[in-house]
Every structure is written in C-alpha cells, then in structure tokens.
Coordinates of C-alpha atoms in Angstrom, one line a residue:
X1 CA 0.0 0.0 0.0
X2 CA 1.5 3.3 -0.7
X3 CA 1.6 5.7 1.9
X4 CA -0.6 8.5 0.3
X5 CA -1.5 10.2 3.3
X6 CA 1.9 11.3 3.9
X7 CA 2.5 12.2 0.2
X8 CA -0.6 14.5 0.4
X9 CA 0.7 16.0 3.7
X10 CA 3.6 17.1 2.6
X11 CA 2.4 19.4 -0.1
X12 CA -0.4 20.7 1.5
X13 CA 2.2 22.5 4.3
X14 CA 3.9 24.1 1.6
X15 CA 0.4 25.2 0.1
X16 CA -0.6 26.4 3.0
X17 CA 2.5 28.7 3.7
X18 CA 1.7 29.7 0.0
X19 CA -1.7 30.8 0.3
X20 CA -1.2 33.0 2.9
X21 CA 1.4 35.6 1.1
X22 CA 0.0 35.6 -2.2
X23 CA 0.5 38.8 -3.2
X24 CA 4.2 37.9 -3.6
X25 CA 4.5 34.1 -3.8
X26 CA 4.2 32.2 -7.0
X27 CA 4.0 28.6 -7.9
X28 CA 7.4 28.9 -9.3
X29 CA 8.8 29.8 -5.5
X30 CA 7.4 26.5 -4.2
X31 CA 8.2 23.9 -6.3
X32 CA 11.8 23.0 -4.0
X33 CA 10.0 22.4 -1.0
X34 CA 7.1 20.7 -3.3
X35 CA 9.7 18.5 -4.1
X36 CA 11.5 18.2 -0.7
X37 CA 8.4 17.0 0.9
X38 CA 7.3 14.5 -1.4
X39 CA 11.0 13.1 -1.2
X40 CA 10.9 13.1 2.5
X41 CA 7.6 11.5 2.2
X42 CA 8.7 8.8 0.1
X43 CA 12.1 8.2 2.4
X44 CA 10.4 8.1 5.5
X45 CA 7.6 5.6 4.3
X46 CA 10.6 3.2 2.8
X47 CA 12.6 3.7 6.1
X48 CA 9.2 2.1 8.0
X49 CA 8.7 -0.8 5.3
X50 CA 12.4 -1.5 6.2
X51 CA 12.2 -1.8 9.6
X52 CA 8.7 -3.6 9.2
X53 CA 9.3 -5.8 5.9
X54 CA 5.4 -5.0 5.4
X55 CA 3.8 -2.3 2.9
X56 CA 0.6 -2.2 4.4
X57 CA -1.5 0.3 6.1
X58 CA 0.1 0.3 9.4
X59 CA 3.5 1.1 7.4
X60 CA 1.6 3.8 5.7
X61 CA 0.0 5.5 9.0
X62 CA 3.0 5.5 10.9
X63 CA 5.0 7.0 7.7
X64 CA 2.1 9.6 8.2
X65 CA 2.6 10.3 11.7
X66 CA 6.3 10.9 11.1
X67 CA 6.0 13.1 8.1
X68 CA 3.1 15.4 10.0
X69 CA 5.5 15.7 13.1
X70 CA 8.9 16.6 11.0
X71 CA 6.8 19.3 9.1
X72 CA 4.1 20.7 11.2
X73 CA 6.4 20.7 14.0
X74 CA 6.3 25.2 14.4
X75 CA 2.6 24.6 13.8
X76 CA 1.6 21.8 16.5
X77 CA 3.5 23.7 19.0
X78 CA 2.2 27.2 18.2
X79 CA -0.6 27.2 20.5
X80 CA 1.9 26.4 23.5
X81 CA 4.0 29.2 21.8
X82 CA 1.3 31.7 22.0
X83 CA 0.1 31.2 25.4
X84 CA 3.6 31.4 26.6
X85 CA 3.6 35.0 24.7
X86 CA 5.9 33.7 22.1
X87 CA 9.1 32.5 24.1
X88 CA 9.2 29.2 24.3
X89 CA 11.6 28.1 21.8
X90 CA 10.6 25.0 19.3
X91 CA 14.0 23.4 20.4
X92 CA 13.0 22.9 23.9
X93 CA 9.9 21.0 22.8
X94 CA 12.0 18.9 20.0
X95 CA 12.1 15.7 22.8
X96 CA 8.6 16.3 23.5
X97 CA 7.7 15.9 19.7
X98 CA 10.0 12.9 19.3
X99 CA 8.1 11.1 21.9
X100 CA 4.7 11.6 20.7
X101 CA 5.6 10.0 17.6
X102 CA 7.5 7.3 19.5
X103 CA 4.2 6.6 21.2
X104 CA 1.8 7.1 18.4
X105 CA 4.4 4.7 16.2
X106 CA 4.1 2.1 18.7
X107 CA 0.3 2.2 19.4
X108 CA -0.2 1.7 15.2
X109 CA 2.6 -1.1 15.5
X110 CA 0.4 -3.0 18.0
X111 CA -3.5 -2.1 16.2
X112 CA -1.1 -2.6 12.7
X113 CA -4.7 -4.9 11.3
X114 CA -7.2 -2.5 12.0
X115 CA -5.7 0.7 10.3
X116 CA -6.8 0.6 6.9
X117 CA -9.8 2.4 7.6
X118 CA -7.5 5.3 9.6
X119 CA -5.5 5.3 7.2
X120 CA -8.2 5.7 4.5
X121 CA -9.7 8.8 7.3
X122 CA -6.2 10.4 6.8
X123 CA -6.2 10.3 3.1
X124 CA -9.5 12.3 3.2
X125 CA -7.5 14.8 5.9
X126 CA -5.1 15.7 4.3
X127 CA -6.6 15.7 0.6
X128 CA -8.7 18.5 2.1
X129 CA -6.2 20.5 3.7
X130 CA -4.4 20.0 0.1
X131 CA -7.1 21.1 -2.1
X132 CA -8.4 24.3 0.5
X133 CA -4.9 26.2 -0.2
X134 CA -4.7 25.1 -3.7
X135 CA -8.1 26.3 -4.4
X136 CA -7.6 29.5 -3.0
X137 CA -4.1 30.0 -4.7
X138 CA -5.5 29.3 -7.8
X139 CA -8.2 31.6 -7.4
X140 CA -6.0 34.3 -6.5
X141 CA -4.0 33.6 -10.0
X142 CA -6.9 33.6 -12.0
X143 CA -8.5 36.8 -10.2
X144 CA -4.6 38.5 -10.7
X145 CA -3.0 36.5 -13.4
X146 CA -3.8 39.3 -16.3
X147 CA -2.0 41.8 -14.0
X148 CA 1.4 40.4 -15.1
X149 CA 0.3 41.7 -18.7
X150 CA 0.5 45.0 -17.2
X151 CA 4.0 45.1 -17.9
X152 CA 4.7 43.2 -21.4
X153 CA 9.0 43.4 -21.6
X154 CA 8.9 43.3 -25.4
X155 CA 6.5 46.3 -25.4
X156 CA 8.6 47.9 -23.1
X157 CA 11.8 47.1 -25.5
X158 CA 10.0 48.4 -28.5
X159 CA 8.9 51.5 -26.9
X160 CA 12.3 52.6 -26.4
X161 CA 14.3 51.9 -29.5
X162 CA 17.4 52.5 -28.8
X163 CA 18.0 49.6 -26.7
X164 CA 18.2 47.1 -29.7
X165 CA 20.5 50.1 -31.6
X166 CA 23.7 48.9 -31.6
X167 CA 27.3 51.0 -32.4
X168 CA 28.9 49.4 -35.2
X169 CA 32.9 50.0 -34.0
X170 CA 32.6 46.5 -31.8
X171 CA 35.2 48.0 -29.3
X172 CA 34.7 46.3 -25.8
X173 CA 32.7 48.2 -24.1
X174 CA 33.3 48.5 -19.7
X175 CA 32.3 45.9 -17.4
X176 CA 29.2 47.2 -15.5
X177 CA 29.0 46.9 -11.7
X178 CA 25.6 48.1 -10.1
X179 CA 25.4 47.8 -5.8
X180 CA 22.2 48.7 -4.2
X181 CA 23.3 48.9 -0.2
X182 CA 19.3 48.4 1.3
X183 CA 18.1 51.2 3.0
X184 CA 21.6 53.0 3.3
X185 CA 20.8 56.7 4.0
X186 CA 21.7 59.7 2.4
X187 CA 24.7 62.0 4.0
X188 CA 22.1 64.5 5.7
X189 CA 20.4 61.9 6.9
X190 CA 22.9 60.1 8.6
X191 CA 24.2 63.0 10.5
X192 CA 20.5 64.5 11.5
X193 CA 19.3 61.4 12.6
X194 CA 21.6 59.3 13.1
X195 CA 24.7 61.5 14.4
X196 CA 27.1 59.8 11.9
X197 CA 29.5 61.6 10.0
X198 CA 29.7 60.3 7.1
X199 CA 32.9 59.4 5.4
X200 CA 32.6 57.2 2.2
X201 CA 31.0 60.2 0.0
X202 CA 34.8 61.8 1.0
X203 CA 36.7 58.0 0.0
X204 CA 34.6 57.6 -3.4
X205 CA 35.4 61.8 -4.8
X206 CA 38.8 60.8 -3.9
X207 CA 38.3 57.4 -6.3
X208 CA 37.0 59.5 -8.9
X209 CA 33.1 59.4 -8.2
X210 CA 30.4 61.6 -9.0
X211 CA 28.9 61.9 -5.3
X212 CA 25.6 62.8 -5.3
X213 CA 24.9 64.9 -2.4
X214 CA 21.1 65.5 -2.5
X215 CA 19.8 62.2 -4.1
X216 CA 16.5 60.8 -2.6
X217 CA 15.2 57.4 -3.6
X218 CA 11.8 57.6 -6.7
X219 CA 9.7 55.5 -4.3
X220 CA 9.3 53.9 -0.7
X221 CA 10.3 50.2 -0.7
X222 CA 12.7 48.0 -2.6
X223 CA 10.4 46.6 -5.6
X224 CA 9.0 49.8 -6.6
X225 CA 12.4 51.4 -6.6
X226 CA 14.6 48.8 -8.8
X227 CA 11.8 48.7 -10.9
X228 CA 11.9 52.0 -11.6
X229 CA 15.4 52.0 -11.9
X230 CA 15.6 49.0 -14.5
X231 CA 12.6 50.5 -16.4
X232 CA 14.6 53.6 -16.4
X233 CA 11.0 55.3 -16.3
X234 CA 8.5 55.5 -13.9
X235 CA 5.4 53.0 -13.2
X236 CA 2.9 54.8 -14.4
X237 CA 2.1 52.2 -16.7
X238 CA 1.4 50.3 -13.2
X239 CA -0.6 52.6 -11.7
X240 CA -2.2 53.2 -14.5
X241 CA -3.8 50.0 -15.7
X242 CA -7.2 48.7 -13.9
X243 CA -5.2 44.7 -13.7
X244 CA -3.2 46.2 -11.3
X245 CA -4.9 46.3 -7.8
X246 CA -4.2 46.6 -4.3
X247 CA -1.0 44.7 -2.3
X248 CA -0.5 42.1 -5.9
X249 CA 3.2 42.2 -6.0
X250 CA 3.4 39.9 -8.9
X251 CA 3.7 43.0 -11.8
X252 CA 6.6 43.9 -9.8
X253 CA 8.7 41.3 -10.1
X254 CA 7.2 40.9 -13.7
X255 CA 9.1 44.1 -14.1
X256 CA 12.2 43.0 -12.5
X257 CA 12.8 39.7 -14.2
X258 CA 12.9 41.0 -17.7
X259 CA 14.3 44.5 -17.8
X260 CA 15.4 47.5 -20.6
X261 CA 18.3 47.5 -18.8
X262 CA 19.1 43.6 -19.2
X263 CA 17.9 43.9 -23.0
X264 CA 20.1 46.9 -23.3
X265 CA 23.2 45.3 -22.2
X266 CA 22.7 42.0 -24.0
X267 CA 22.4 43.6 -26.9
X268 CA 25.3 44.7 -26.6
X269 CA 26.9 41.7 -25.9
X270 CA 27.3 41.7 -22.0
X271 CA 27.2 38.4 -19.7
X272 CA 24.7 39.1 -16.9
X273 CA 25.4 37.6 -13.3
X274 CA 22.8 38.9 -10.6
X275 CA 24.2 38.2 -6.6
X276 CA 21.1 38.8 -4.8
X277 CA 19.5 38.5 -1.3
X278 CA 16.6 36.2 -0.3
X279 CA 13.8 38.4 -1.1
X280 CA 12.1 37.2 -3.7
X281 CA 12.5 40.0 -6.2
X282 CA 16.5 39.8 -6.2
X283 CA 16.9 36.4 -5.5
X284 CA 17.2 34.8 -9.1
X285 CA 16.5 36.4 -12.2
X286 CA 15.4 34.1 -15.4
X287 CA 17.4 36.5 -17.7
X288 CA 20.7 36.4 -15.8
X289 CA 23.4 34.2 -17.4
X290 CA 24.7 33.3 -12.9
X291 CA 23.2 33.9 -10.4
X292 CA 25.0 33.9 -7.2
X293 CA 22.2 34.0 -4.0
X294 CA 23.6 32.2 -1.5
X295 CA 21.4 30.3 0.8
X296 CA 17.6 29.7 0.8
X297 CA 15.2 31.9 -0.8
X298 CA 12.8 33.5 1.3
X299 CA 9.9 31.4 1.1
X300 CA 12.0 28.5 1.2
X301 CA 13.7 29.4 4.6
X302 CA 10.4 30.2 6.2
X303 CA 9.0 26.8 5.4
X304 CA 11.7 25.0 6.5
X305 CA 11.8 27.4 9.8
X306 CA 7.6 25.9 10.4
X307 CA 9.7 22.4 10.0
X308 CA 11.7 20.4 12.7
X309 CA 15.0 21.4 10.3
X310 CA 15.0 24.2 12.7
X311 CA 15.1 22.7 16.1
X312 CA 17.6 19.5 14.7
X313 CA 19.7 22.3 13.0
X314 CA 19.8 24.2 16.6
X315 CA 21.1 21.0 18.0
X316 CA 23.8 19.8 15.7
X317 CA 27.3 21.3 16.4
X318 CA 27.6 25.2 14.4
X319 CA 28.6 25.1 10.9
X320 CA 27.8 26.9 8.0
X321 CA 25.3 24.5 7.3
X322 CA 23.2 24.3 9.9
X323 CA 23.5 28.0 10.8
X324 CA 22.0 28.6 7.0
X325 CA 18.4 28.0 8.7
X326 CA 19.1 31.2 11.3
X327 CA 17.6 33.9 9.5
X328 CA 20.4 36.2 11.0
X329 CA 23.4 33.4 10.1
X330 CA 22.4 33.0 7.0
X331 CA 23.0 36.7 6.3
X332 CA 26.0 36.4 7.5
X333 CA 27.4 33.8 5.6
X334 CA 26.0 35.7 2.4
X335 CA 27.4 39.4 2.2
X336 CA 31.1 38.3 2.9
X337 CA 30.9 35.5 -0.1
X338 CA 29.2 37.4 -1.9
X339 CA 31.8 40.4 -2.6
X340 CA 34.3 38.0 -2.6
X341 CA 32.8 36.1 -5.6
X342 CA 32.3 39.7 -7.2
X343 CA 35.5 41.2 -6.4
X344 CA 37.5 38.1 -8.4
X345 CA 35.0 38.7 -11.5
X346 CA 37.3 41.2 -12.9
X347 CA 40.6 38.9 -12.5
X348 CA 39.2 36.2 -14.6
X349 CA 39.7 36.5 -17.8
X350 CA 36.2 36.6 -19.7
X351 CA 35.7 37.2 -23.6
X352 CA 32.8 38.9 -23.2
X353 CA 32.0 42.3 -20.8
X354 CA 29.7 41.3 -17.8
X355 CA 26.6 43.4 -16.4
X356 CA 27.4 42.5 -12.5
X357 CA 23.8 43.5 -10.5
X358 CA 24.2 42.7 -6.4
X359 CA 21.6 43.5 -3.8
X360 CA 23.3 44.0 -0.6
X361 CA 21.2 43.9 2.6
X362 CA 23.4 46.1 4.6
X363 CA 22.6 48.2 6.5
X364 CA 18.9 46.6 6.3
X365 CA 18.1 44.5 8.9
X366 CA 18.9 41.9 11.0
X367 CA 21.1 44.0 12.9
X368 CA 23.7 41.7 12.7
X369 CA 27.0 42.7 11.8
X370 CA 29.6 44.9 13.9
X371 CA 31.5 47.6 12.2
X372 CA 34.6 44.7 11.0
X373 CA 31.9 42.2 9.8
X374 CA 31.9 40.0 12.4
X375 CA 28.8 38.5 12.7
X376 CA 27.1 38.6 16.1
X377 CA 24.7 36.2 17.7
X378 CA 20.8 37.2 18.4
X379 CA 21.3 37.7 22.4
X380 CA 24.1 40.3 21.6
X381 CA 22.7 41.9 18.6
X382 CA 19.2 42.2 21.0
X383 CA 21.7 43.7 23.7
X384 CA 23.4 46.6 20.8
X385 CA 19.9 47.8 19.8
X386 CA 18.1 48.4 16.6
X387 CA 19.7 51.6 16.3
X388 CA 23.5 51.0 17.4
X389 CA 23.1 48.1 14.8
X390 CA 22.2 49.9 12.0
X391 CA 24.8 52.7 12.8
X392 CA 27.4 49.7 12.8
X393 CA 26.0 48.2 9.6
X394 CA 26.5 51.9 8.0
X395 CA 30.3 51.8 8.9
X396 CA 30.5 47.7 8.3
X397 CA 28.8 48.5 4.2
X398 CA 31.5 51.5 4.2
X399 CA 34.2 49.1 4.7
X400 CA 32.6 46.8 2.0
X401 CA 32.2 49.6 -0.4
X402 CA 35.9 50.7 0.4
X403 CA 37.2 46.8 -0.3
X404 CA 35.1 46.3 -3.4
X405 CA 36.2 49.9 -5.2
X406 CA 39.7 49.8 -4.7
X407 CA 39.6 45.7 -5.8
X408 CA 37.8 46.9 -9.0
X409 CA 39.6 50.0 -9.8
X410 CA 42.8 48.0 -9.6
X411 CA 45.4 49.3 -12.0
X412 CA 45.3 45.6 -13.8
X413 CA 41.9 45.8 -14.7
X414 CA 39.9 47.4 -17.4
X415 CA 38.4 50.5 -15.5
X416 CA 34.5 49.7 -14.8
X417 CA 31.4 51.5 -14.7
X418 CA 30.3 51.8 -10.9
X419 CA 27.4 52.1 -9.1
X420 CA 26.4 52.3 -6.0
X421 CA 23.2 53.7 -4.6
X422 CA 20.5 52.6 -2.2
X423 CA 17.3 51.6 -2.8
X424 CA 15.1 53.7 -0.2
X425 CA 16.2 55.3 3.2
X426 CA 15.7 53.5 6.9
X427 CA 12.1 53.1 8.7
X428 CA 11.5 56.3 10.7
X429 CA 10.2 56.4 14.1
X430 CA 6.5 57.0 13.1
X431 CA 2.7 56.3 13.8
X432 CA 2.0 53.8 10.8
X433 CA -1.7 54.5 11.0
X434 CA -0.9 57.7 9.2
X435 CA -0.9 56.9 5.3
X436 CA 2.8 58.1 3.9
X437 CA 1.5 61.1 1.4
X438 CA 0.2 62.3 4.9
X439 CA 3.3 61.9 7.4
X440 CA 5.2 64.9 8.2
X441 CA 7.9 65.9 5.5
X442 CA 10.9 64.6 8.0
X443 CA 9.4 61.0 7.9
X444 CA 9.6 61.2 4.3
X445 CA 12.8 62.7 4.0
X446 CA 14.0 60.1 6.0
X447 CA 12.5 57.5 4.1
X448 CA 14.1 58.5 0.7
X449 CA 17.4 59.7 1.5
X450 CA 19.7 57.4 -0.2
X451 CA 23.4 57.3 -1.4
X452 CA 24.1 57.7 -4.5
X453 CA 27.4 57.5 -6.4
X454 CA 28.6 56.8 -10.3
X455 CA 32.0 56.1 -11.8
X456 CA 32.2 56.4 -14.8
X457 CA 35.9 55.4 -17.0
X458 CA 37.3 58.9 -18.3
X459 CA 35.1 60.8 -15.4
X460 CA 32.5 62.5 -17.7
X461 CA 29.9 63.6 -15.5
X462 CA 28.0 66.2 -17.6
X463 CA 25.0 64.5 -17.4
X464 CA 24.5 64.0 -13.4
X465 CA 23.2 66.5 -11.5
X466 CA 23.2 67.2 -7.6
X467 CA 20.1 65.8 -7.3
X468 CA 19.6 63.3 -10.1
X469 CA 17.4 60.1 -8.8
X470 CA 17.7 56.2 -9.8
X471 CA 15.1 56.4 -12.3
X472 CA 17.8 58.7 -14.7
X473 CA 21.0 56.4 -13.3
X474 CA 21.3 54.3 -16.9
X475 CA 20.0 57.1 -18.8
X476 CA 22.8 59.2 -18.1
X477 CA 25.4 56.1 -17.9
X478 CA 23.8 54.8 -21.7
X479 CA 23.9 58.3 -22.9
X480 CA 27.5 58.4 -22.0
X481 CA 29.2 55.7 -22.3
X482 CA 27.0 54.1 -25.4
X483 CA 26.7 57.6 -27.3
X484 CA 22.4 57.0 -27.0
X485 CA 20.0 59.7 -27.0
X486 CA 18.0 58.3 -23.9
X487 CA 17.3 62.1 -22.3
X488 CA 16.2 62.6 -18.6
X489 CA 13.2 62.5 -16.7
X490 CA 12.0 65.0 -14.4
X491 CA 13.6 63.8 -10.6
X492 CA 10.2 63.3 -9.2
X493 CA 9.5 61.1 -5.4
X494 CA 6.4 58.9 -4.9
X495 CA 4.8 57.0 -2.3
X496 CA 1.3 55.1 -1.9
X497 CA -0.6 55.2 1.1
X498 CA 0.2 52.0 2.8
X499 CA 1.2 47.8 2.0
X500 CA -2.2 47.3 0.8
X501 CA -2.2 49.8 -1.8
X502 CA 1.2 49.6 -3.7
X503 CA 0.1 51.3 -6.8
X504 CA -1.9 54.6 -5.6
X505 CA 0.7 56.4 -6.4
X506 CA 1.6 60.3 -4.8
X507 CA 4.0 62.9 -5.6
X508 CA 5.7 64.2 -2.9
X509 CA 8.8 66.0 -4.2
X510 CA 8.0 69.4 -3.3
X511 CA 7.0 68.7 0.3
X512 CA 10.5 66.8 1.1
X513 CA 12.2 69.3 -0.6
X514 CA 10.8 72.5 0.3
X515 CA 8.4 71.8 3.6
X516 CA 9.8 72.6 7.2
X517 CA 13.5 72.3 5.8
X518 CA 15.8 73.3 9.1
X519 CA 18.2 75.1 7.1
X520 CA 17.8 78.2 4.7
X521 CA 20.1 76.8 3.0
X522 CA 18.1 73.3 2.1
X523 CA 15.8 76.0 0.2
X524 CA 18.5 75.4 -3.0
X525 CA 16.7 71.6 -3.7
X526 CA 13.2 72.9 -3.4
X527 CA 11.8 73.1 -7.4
X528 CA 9.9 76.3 -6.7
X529 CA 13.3 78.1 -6.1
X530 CA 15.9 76.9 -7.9
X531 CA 13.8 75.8 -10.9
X532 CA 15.5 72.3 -10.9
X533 CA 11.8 71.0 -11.3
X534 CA 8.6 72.2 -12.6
X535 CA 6.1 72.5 -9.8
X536 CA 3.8 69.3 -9.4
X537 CA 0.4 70.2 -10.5
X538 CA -2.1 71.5 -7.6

C-alpha cells in the first residue's frame, strides 16, 4: 500500500505557507520544498517498510505520523508558543515531539490490522487541507493573473528603441557593476538622525566618483524602486492599468525579471550575473546568465523554519550549514561571499563584458553585523539595539564599499562602470496609522534619503546633477558611455498610502524638498526656487 497520506501531507504544508502571502509568492517559489516534501515522504515511508518488511496500512500510518510531526512541528506547538507569549523556543519541545511520535508509532505497531480504515480517514485529511490552499491559490491567479500583462518586456523594448540600436565600432565596451546597499541613508540623513559623520561620499570623490549629495530614492520600498530604476522610467504604466490592484506584488517582479536594462546590455553583448539577497525579487532572475544567492530563498527558509529542520539544525554542532536555517546566520554567511565572488569577476579573464547586478542587505536588517563584519549572535545583537546596529552596519557597508572599489579599480583591470546607490532610506520612528503622502515631511525625508554615487571610466559627469534620482542612473550612464539619446526625466519622489495599496501612487517631491526644511540653506533643492523642477500640479 502506498503511503498517500503522507505524500498528500507534505504538499499541503507548503500550500498552505503559499496561500497565505499571495501577493508575492508564486508557484514557481514552491516547487523545491514541493519537491523536498514528497521526497521526505517517500524516504520516511521506505525507512518504516524496512524496519517492518510489510507495505501495508500500518506502514503507511506510521509514515504519516512521522512526516506530519517533522513538518508541522512550528505549527503543533504554536498554541503552546502563543500562550507562553511567544518565548518558548521549538527546540526545547523537540524531545517532546519525538516522543509523541514514539508513542503514536508504537500504538499503530500494535493495532497494525485495524488501520486501513484510519489510514483511509487520513487520506481524506489531508486531501482536504491539500485542495483548501490550492483552491484559494489558484483563485487568487486567476482573479490576478492578467495583472502580469501590465508590464509586457517586449513592449517595453519596443517602446524605447534605442535599446536594440547597436554601435557598429565592436570595441569592448566596460564591465558594469551596479550595488544597491538596502536602506543606506543619504549623508544628511545620517548626520541628522543618526549622528554619523559620514565618510565614504569623502573616499569615493577621492576614487574618482560623482557623489551625489542631494539624491532621494523615486519611491518607498525596494520593488517599486529597482523597478523603476531597470525601467529607467516610472510605473505609471502600473498605476495606471485597472489589472493592477491593491497589495499584488506579482507585476513587480514581472518588471524586474525582464528588464530595458538587461535587454540593453545584452544587446550589446554583456554576460549578466545577478548576486542577490533572499527576497524574492532579487533572489534569481530568469534572464541572468549566474546567479549567485547564496542560501535559501525567502519562502524556502520560512517553510523549513515551520519544520523540525530548525530545532535539529539548533542542536547539531555550528557550521555553516546548519547556521544557514538562522535567518540572522544565513545573512552572514552571504554578504562576505558574496563580494568576494564579485571582487574576483574582474581577474578572470572573460571574452565577453559582464553586467554585475548585487543586492546587498546592509545596512537593512537583521542588525547583525559589527562595524569589522563580524557577525554577532541574536542575544548580543538584542543587547546593541536596533539603532546602534544599523549605525554599525552603516560603517560595516563603508568598509565593504571601500574593499570592493579599490579591488575593481585595480590598475590591472579594465576601468569599470560603478554604481552604488541605495534603494530607499531606513524606517522612521512614526505612527503607521498615518498613510505616507500624509506623514510629516521629515518622515519622508527620512525615508528617501539614499546614497548615490557613479563612476564612470574617463570621469565625464556632464550628465548628473546634484540631485539626479535612480530612475535617470542608466540614462545618463547609456547616454554616456553608449553615445544614446536616452534624455532625462523629471527627478520626481512617490509614495502610496500604505502595504495594501502599492500602486496609488503620490508625488511628494516638493513637500520633502521644500516643507519645514531646518536650514535656509536646504531652500537650493526645493523646485519652486531653484527651478530644478517644474512645480507638481495642484
């Protein structure tokens, strides 16, 4: 008899994870821990006919109580969790788990000819809690599916022509090297708010950067910005199409796994290797020739965090490994091998020029690393602070940044095109049930201050401004270094009300820029006196 309770266990955990995020999880992000659980399934059930020499319906019911305790484990115990106001750690009731199945194994052992019909009752179990999160995931896709066709990448390529026009001198064009450094704040910022002085805008003019000192972020979180920044336009073409509703993430990441700026570059005959962090809109691209994650993706390291992995992981001696299923290790292990990997691209000798994309989550959260790298554990990052942390993250990506430039602008290499910039500012201290057009102009300021820096090989920076924005950064490199005619866009800032609605999109540009500024001098970025901008319409 095969053991098809378990088999239909095992899925429906990871459909059940699924259907409650979404708006950001696809069928595409399950299918490793689809897999994982069916093998499990299968191993488990094969271990019990081993140690049984029987496949009958005790074998398969005790395969079934082992497979629901290794994969519901987070879940049985969340009750206890809860009442204990979320403390008691899952590795402390590991033995307790163990023995229930012990017991349960044995009492099936000894009714092994009466458990057809339970097994046949568990079959119907789990085929429902199976089919319930399908249903409702597929009913999400079919309600949401056509908003992916919001964004249609060879519409987008056609619209802009000069992607597919190619320069008929074939000289090598210069390796590209784009670093988005998560929620690292602009200069002004980090002084105001944060008391830092900050040093590498100082370290890059000296490496022959453009440092630009007033540059805020075109939008609020991560997706909306690299968007944006790939589109090398805005997302009105978002915002404005009735698909496109609510907290649906998915035209999004549409946007960011085909891009102009890919298209551009390959083109032009550029490799493209994307290093990126477990979210799920930087952790693989389908258009990248590598890519270089590291470590579990983030829907991936959640399920298997709702799994007895965890606890077993928590016991085992401390090794890269095991760590991997810490939230907090497994950043760690990622960022150092990360610019390691990227700093020895430029040594190896390559026929073709690479596109290198790498989403760095420092300073973003978890608070983990002190200002050398070292990684610290949870009790002492708990102990620092949210705020110490992030001001040692600042100085701990300042280091990185340092390592990485001077590695790439090493006298043996080809000089590179270099960017790094941040994707949106740090979380202020604020009341979230204020909607984010509506929060005070400091909030917002805060929000969208980011660094932003460009080297370019030859140091021709006629095109950047003081205060140019993400969504002109390939513009002005493509116009420059690829002779295009791409243009500029107005510098504008947006946000959207809150996580629920993503695409009601507001300009706030003259409010960061020109309301309760503490300085007279701040006056110089607001559109309405410097006529850097046109005013936004009333």
């Amino acid at each position: 008899m095969l053991p098809l309770a378990a088999l239909l266990f095992g899925p429906a955990s990871v459909l059940e994870l699924m259907s409650r995020n979404l708006i950001q999880v696809s069928f595409g992000d399950i299918v490793p821990a689809l897999i994982g659980t069916l093998v499990l399934a299968l191993l488990v059930w094969l271990a019990v006919v081993a140690l049984r020499r029987r496949r009958d319906a005790a074998s398969a019911v005790i395969a079934c109580i082992w497979v629901v305790v290794i994969l519901y484990h987070t879940e049985m115990l969340r009750l206890l969790n809860d009442a204990l106001g979320g403390t008691y750690a899952m590795v402390r009731a590991f033995p307790f788990a163990l023995a229930a199945a012990a017991v349960l194994t044995l009492i099936a052992a000894r009714f092994a000819r009466y458990l057809g019909p339970v097994h046949a009752v568990l079959i119907g179990i789990a085929a429902v809690m199976l089919v319930t999160p399908t249903w409702k995931a597929f009913a999400y896709a079919w309600r949401n599916d056509n908003a992916q066709a919001a964004y249609d990448a060879d519409a987008a390529e056609a619209a802009m022509p000069q992607i597919a026009e190619v320069a008929a001198d074939g000289a090598r064009p210069p390796d590209i090297y784009h670093f988005i450094f998560d929620r690292y704040a602009s200069a002004e910022v980090l002084e105001r708010h944060f008391g830092i002085e900050e040093r590498i805008g100082d370290f890059l003019t000296r490496r022959g950067f453009y440092v630009v000192p007033d540059s805020h972020s075109n939008y609020l979180k991560t997706g909306h910005s690299l968007a944006s920044t790939f589109y090398m336009d805005y997302l009105d073409v978002l915002a404005d199409d009735p698909r496109v509703k609510a907290d649906n993430w998915h035209p999004i990441f549409a946007m960011l796994d085909d891009t102009r700026v890919v298209r551009f570059l390959r083109a032009r005959g550029y490799d493209f290797l994307q290093f990126g962090s477990w979210w799920v809109g930087t952790f693989e691209s389908p258009t990248a020739d590598e890519n270089h994650p590291l470590g579990f993706s983030e829907f991936n390291l959640q399920y298997l965090r709702r799994t007895m992995a965890l606890p077993v992981s928590q016991l085992l001696p401390r090794t890269n490994f095991t760590m991997r299923l810490d939230w907090d290790n497994g950043q760690c292990q990622r960022v150092a091998r990360q610019i390691e990997q990227i700093k020895a691209i430029g040594g190896q000798d390559r026929s073709r020029p690479v596109y290198v994309f790498a989403h760095i989550l420092v300073p973003h959260g978890p608070e983990v690393f002190t200002t050398d790298g070292r990684c610290l554990t949870n009790a002492e990052a708990r102990e620092r602070g949210e705020r110490q942390g992030y001001i040692d993250q600042i100085a701990y990506a300042n280091r990185i940044i340092e390592d990485v430039v001077t590695t790439l602008q090493d006298e043996g290499r080809p000089a590179p095109v270099i960017l790094i910039q941040a994707d949106e500012g740090p979380f202020p201290k604020r009341d979230y049930k204020v909607e984010w057009q509506d929060a005070p102009a400091e909030e917002l300021r805060i929000k969208t201050g980011i660094v932003n820096s460009f080297y370019i090989p030859g140091e021709d920076y006629h095109l950047l401004r003081d205060d140019i924005t993400p969504v002109n950064s390939y513009r002005a490199v493509f116009d420059t270094v690829f002779g295009t005619d791409l243009g500029q866009l107005p510098d504008r800032i947006y946000t959207f009300p809150d996580d629920r609605r993503i695409f009601e999109f507001e300009d706030v540009t003259e409010r960061i820029l020109c309301e309760d500024v503490e300085s007279p001098a701040s006056l110089d970025r607001c559109p309405t006196v410097s006529g850097a901008l046109a005013p936004a319409s009333p």
